[in-house]
Coordinates of C-alpha atoms and ligand atoms in Angstrom, one line a residue:
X1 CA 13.1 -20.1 -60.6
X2 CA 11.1 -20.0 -57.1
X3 CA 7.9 -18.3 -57.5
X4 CA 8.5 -14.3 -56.7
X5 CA 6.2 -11.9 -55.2
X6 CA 4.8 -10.4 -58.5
X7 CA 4.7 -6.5 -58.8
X8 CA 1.5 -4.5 -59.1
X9 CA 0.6 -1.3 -61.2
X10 CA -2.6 0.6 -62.1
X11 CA -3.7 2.1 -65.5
X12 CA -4.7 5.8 -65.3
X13 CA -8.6 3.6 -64.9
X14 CA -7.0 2.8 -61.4
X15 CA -7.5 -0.7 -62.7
X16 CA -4.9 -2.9 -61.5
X17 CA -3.0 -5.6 -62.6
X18 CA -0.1 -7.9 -61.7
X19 CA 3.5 -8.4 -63.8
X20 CA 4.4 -11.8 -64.0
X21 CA 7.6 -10.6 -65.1
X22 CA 8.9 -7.8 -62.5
X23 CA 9.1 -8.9 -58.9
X24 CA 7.7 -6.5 -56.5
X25 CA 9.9 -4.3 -54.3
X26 CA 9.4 -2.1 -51.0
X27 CA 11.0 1.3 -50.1
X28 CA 12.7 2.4 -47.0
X29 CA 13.9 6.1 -46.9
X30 CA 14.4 5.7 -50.8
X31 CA 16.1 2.5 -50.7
X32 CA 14.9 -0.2 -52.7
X33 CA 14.6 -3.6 -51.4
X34 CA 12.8 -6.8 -53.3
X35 CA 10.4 -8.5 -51.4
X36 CA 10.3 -12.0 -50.0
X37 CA 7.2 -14.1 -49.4
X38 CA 8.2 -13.4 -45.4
X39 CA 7.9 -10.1 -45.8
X40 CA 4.3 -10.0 -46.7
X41 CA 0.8 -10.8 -45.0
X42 CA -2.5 -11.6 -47.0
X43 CA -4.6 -8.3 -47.8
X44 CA -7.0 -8.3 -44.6
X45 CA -10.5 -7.4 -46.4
X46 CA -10.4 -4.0 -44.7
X47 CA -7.1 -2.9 -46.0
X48 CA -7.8 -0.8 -49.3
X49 CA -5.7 -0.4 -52.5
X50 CA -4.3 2.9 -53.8
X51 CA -3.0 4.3 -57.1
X52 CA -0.6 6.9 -56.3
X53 CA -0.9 9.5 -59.2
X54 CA 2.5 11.8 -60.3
X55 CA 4.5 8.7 -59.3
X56 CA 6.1 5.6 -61.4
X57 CA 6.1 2.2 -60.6
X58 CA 9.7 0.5 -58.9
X59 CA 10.0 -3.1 -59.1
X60 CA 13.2 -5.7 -59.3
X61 CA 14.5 -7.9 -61.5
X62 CA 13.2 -11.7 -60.9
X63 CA 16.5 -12.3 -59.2
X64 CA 16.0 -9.4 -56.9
X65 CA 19.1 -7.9 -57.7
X66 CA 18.4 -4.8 -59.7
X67 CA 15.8 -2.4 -59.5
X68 CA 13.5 -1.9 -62.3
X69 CA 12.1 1.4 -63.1
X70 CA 8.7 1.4 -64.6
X71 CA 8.6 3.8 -66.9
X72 CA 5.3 3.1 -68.7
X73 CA 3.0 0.3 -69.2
X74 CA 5.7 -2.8 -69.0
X75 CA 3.1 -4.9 -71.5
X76 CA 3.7 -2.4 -74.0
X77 CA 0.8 0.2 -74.5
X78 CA 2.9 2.7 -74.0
X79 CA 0.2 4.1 -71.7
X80 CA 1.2 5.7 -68.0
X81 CA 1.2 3.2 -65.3
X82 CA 1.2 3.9 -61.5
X83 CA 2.5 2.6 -58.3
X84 CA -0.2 0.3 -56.0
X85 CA -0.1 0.9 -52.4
X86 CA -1.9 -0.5 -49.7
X87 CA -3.3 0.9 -46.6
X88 CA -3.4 -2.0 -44.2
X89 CA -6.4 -3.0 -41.7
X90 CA -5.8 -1.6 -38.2
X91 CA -3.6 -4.5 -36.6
X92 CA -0.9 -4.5 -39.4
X93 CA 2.2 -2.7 -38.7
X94 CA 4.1 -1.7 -42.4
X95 CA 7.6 -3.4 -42.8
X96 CA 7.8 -1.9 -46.8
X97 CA 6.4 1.6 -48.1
X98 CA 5.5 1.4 -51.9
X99 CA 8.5 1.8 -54.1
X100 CA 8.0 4.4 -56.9
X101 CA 9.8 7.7 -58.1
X102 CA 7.9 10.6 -58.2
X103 CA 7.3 12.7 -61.1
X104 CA 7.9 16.6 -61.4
X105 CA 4.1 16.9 -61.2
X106 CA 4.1 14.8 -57.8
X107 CA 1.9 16.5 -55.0
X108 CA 1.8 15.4 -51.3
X109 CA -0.2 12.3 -51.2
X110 CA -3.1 12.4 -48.2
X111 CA -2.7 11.4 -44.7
X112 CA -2.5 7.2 -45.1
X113 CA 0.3 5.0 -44.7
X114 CA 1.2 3.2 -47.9
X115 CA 2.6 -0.4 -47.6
X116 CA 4.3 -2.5 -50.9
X117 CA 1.6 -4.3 -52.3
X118 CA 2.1 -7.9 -53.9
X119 CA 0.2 -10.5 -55.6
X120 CA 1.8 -14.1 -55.0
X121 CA -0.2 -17.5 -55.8
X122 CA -3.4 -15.7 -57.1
X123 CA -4.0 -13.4 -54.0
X124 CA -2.8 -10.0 -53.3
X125 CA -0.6 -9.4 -50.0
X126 CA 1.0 -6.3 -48.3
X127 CA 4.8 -6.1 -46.7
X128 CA 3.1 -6.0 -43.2
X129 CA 2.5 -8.4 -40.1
X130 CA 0.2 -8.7 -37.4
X131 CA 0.7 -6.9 -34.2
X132 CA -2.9 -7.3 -32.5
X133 CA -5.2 -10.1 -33.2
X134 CA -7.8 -8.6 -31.5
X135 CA -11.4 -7.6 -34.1
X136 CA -12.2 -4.6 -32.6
X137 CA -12.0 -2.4 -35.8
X138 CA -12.7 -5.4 -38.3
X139 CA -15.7 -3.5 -40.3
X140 CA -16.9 -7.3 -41.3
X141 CA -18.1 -7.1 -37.1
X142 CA -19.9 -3.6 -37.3
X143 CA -23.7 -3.8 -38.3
X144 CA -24.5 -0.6 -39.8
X145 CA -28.4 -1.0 -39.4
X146 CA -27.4 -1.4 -36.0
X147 CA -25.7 1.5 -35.8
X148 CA -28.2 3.5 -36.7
X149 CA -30.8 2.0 -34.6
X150 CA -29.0 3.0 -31.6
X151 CA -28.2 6.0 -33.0
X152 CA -32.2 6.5 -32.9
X153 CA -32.5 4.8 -29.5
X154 CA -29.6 7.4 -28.4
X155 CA -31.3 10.6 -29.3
X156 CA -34.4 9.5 -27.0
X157 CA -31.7 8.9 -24.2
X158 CA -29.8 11.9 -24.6
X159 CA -31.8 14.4 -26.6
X160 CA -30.0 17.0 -25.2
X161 CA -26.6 15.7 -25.1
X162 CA -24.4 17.6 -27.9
X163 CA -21.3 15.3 -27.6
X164 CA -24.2 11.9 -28.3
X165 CA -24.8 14.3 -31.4
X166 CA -21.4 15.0 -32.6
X167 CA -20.7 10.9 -32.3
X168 CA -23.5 10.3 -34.7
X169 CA -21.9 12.1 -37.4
X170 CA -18.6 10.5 -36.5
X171 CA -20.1 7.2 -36.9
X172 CA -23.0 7.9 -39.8
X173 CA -20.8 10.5 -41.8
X174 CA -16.9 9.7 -41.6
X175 CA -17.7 6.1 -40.8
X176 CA -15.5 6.2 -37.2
X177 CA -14.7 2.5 -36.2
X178 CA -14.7 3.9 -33.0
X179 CA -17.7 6.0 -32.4
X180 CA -19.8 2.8 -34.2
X181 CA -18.4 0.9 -31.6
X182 CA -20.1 3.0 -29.1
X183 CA -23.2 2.8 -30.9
X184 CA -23.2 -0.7 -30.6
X185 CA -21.9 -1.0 -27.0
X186 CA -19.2 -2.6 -27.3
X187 CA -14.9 -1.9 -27.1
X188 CA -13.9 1.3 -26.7
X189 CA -16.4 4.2 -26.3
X190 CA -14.4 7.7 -27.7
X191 CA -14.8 10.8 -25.4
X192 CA -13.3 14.0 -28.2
X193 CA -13.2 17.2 -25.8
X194 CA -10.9 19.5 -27.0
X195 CA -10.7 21.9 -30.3
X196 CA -7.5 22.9 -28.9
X197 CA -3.8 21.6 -29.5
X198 CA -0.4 22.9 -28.5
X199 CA 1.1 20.9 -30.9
X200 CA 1.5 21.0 -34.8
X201 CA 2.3 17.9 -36.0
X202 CA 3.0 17.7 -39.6
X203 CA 0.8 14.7 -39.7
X204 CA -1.9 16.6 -38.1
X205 CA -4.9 14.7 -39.6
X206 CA -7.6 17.5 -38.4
X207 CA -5.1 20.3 -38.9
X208 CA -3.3 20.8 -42.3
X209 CA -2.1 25.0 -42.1
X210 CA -1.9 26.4 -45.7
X211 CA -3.7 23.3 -47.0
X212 CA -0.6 21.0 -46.9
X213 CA -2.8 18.4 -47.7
X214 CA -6.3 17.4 -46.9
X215 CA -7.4 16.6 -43.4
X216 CA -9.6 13.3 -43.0
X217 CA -11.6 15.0 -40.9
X218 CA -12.7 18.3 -38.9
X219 CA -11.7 18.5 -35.6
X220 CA -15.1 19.2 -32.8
X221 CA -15.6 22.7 -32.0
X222 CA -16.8 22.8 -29.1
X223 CA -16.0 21.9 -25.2
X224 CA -18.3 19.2 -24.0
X225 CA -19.2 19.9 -20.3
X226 CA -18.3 17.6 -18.0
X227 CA -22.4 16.1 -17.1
X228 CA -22.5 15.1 -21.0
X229 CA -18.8 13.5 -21.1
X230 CA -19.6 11.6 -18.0
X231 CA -23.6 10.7 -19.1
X232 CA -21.4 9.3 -22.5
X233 CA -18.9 7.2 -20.6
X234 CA -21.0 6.0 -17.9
X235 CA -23.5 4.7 -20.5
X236 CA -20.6 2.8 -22.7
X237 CA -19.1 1.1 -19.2
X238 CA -22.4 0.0 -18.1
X239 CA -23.1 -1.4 -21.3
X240 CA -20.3 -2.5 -23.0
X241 CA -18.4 -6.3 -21.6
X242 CA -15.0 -5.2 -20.5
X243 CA -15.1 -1.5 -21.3
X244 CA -12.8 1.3 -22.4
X245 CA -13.6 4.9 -22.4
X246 CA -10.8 7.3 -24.2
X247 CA -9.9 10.9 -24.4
X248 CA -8.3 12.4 -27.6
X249 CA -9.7 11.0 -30.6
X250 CA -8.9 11.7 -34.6
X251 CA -11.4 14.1 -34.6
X252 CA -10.0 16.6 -31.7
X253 CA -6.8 18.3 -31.0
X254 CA -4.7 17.5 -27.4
X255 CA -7.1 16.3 -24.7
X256 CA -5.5 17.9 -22.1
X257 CA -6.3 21.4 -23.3
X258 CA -10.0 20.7 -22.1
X259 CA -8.6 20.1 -18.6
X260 CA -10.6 21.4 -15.7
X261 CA -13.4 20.1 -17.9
X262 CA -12.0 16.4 -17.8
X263 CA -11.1 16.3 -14.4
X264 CA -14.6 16.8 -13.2
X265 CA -15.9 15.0 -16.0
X266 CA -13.6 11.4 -14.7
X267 CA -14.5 12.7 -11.2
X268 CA -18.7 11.7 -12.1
X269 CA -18.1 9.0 -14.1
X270 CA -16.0 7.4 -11.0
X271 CA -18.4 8.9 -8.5
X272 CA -21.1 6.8 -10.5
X273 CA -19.0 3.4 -11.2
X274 CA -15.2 1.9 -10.8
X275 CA -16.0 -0.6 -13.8
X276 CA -13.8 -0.2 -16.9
X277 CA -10.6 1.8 -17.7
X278 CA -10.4 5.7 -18.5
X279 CA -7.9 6.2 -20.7
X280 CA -6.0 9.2 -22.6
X281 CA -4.6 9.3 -25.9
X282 CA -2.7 11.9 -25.4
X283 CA 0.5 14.3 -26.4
X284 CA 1.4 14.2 -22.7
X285 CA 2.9 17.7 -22.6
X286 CA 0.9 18.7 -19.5
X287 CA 1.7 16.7 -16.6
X288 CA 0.3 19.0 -13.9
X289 CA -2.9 18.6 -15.4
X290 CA -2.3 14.6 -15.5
X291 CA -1.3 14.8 -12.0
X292 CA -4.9 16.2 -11.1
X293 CA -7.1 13.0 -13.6
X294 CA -4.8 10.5 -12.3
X295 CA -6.3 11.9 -9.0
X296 CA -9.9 11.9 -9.9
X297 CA -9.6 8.5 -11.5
X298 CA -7.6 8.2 -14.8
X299 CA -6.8 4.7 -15.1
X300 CA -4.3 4.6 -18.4
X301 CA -2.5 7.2 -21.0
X302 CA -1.4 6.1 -24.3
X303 CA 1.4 8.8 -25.4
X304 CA 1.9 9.8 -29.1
X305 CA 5.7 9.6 -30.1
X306 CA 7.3 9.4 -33.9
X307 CA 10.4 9.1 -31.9
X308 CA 12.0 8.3 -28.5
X309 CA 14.9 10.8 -29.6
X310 CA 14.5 14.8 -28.8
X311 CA 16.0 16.0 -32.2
X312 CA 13.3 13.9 -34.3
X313 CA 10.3 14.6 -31.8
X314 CA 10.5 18.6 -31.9
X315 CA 10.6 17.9 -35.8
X316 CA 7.4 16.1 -36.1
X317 CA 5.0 17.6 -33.5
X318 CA 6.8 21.2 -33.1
X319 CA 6.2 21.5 -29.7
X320 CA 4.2 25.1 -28.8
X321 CA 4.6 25.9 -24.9
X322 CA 5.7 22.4 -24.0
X323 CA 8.8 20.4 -24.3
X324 CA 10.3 17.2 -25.2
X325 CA 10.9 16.9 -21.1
X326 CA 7.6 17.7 -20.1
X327 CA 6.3 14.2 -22.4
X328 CA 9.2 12.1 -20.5
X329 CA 8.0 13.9 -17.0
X330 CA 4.0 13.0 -17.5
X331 CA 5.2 9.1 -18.3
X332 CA 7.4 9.4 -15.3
X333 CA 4.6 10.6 -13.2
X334 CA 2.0 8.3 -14.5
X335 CA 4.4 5.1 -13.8
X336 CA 4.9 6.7 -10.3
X337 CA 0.7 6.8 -9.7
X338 CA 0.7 3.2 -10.9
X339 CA -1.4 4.0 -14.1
X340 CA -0.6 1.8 -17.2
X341 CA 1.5 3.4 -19.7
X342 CA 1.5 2.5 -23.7
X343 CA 3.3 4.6 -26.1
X344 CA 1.1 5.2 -29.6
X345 CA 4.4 4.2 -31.5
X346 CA 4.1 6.3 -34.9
X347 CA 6.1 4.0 -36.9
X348 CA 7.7 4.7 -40.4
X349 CA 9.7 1.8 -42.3
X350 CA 13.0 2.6 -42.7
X351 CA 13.4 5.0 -39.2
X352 CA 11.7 3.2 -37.0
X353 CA 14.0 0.3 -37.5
X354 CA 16.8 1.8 -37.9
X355 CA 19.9 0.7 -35.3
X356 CA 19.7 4.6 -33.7
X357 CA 16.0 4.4 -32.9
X358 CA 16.2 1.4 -31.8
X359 CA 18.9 1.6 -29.7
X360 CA 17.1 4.7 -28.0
X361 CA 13.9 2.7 -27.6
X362 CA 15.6 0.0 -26.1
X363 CA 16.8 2.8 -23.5
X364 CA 13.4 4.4 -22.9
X365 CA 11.8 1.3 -22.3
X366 CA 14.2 0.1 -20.0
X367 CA 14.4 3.6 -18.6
X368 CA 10.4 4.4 -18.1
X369 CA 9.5 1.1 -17.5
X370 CA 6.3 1.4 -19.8
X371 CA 3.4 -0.8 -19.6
X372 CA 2.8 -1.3 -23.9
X373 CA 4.0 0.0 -26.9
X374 CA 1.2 0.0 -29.5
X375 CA 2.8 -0.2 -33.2
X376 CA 0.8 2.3 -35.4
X377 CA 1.8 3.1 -38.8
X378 CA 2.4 6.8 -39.4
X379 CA -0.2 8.1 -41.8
X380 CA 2.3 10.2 -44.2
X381 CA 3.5 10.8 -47.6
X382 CA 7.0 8.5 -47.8
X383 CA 8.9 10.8 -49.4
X384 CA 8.0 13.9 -48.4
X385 CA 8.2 12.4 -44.8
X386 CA 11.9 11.4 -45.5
X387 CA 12.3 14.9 -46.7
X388 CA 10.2 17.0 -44.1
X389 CA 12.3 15.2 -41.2
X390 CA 15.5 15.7 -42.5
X391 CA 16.1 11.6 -42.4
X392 CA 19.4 10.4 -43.4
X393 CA 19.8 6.2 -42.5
X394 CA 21.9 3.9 -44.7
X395 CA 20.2 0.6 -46.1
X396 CA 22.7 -1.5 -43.6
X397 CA 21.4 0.3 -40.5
X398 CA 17.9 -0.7 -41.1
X399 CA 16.9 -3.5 -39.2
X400 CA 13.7 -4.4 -40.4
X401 CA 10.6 -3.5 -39.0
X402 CA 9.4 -7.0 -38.3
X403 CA 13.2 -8.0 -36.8
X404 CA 12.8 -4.5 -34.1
X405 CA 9.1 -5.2 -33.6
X406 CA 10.6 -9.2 -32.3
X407 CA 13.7 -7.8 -30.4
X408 CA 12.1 -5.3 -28.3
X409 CA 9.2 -7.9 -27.2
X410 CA 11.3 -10.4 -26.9
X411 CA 14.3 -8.3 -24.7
X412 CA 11.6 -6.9 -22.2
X413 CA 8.9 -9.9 -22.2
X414 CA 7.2 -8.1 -19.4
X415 CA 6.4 -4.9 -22.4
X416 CA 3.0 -5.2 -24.1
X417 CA 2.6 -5.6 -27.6
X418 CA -0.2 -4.4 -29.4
X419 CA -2.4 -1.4 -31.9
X420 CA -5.4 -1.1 -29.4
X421 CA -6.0 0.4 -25.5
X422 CA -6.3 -2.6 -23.4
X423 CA -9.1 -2.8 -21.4
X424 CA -8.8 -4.4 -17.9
X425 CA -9.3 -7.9 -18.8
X426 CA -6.6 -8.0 -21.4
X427 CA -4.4 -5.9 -19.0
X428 CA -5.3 -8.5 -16.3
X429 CA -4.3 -11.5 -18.9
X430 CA -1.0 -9.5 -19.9
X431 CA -0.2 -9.4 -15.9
X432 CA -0.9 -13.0 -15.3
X433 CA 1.6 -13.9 -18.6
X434 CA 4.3 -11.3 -16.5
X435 CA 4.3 -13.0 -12.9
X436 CA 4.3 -16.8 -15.1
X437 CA 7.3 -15.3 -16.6
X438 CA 9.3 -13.8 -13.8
X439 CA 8.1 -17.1 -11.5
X440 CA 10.0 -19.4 -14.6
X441 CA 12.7 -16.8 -13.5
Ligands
SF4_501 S1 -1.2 16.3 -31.1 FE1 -2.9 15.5 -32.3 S2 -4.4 17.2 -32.6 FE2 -2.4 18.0 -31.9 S3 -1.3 18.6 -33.8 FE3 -0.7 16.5 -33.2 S4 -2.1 15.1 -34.3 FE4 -3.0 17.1 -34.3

């Protein structure tokens, strides 16, 4: 028989270990499926391995036919075993969530996404693929010492500048990818502005009411004014090659709240330089407010959607004071201004490709005529995602993640694909590939 992708478990040690004997399976909406050797991609050294605790291990029979429940150590210990999961570098979208069966004492597992793990050939592998090759997040490129000797070269520059100080905890304390890539001037710089939300996404990962689960972090508390935003962002464009400078971070709630605040804060920065992009991550549910920062010199928004579909939308962020329409409006507006448009794609294995949502997406795109849709896996408990949404798709209407990721790109060639904010180069190099495209005709 061909060698099989191999399944893995953990001992209650959270030692790991691989069964020669059981051929490793993914989960889609409680389906199981046995993985192929296309399915997977190497472990990226940033990706991390989980145990999931309360939860047994669901494999397949070497044949991939059958699935095989793990009900305790499968050498014979009789010992509790667990599932493995992996949360994948950032880059990797998740074809396969971990296939296990929770136990009566299962809790809701903390905000990550959790991809199959494998080990195939001697090396371990997740059910994921690439969808950005660029290294902006890639630890192995991120000198701590560094870091922290800007962060002391910072505090002479801006000893009075609170938002300088709230990044230096972002980037020393809770280890930020992004905030240490302002630190060592280079990518995107992060501009968090806003305690506020009008949202309540399930998934909040700064706001979790009634202790759901834990938050990854705490959101800022406190309104930077619009001279420290702009001193921040002017700094990281003149110093940074090819610079991006973005609103709404993970450790804020919706940009937009902070309004009047950002409008004069973009107004300085682009009083003081044109290099660079602005951008927005953003829940877009304000566009009047997006109508005044496209004017003072908002260059992109990236818009955060679980679904293109109303029903599923309200489900996840439960909308408060804003609708469903008014996110459709501020991409409508923002196409109209000439801004470029991604869509922070919260993907989840199992809906995401699933022939309904993709058959809406198809119809969004082609409708909005967005710039990029970045694939991001949504950082949620499987299960209870499947149960929290109310998700009901049949193993024959799934896709596969990989197959929708193709299909999309590959029906509307002129649609970015990606997991990071483009900054003007790559937006320039994306435009170039468009009119080589359109002049093949
Ligand atoms: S829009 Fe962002 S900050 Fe607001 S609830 Fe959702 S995840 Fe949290």
């Amino acid at each position: 028989m061909k060698e099989f992708p191999k399944l893995l478990i953990a001992n209650r040690n959270g030692e790991i270990f691989d069964v020669p004997f059981i051929r490793a399976a993914g989960m889609k909406g409680g389906e199981i499926f046995p993985l192929e050797v296309s399915d997977l991609a190497e472990l990226h050294p940033d990706s991390e391995l989980f145990m999931l605790p309360d939860r047994r291990p669901v494999g397949c029979d070497a044949g991939g036919k059958e699935a095989v429940r793990v009900l305790s150590d499968p050498f014979g210990s009789g010992s509790d075993c667990f599932p493995v999961a992996a949360f994948a570098a950032p880059g990797f979208s998740v074809s396969h969530n971990t296939a296990y069966e929770e136990t009566k004492a299962a809790g809701q597992l903390p905000l990550f996404s959790y991809a199959a793990a494998a080990f195939y050939k001697g090396k371990f592998y997740a059910a994921s693929f690439r969808v950005d090759s660029e290294r902006r997040q890639e630890l192995s490129g991120m000198n701590v010492d560094a870091v922290e000797e800007n962060v002391r070269k910072y505090r002479e520059y801006f000893p009075r500048n609170r938002l300088v100080r709230h990044l230096e905890s972002c980037a020393l304390k809770y280890g930020c990818p992004a905030a240490k890539n302002f630190f060592l001037e280079r990518y995107e710089g992060p501009l968090p502005s806003s305690p506020e939300c009008n949202a309540r996404c399930i998934g909040c990962i700064t706001h979790q009411p009634g202790n759901r689960c834990s938050v990854t972090q705490p959101r800022i508390n406190f309104v930077p004014s619009p001279e420290e935003i702009a001193e921040v962002a002017v700094s990281h464009i003149k110093n940074a090659r090819d610079p991006v400078v973005s609103f709404g971070q993970g450790c804020e709630g919706e940009p937009l709240m902070a309004g009047e605040t950002l409008v004069k804060a973009v107004a300085l920065v682009r009083k003081s330089t044109s290099k660079g992009v602005i951008n927005m991550n953003t829940n877009a549910s304000r566009p009047d407010i997006l109508d005044r920062l496209f004017e003072a010199g908002l260059d992109s928004i990236r818009v955060s959607l679980n679904s293109v579909r109303k029903e599923y939308y309200d489900r996840y962020y439960l909308p408060s004071g804003y609708s469903f329409g008014d996110v459709m409006s501020s991409i409508r507006l923002a196409k109209k201004n000439g801004k470029f448009v991604s869509v922070n794609y919260l993907t989840f294995p199992g809906f995401t490709d699933s022939r309904g949502e993709f058959g809406a997406l198809r119809d969004f795109v082609r409708d909005t005529d967005i710039d990029m849709v970045q694939w991001r896996n949504l950082n949620y408990d499987p299960a209870a995602y499947w149960r929290t949404m109310k998700l009901k798709v049949r193993s024959q209407d799934m896709r596969g993640m990989k197959e929708t990721v193709h299909d999309i790109h590959a029906e509307f060639p002129c649609l970015m694909k990606g997991y990071f904010n483009p900054s003007r180069g790559r937006m320039k190099r994306h435009g170039d590939k468009v009119k080589r495209l359109e002049a093949r005709g």
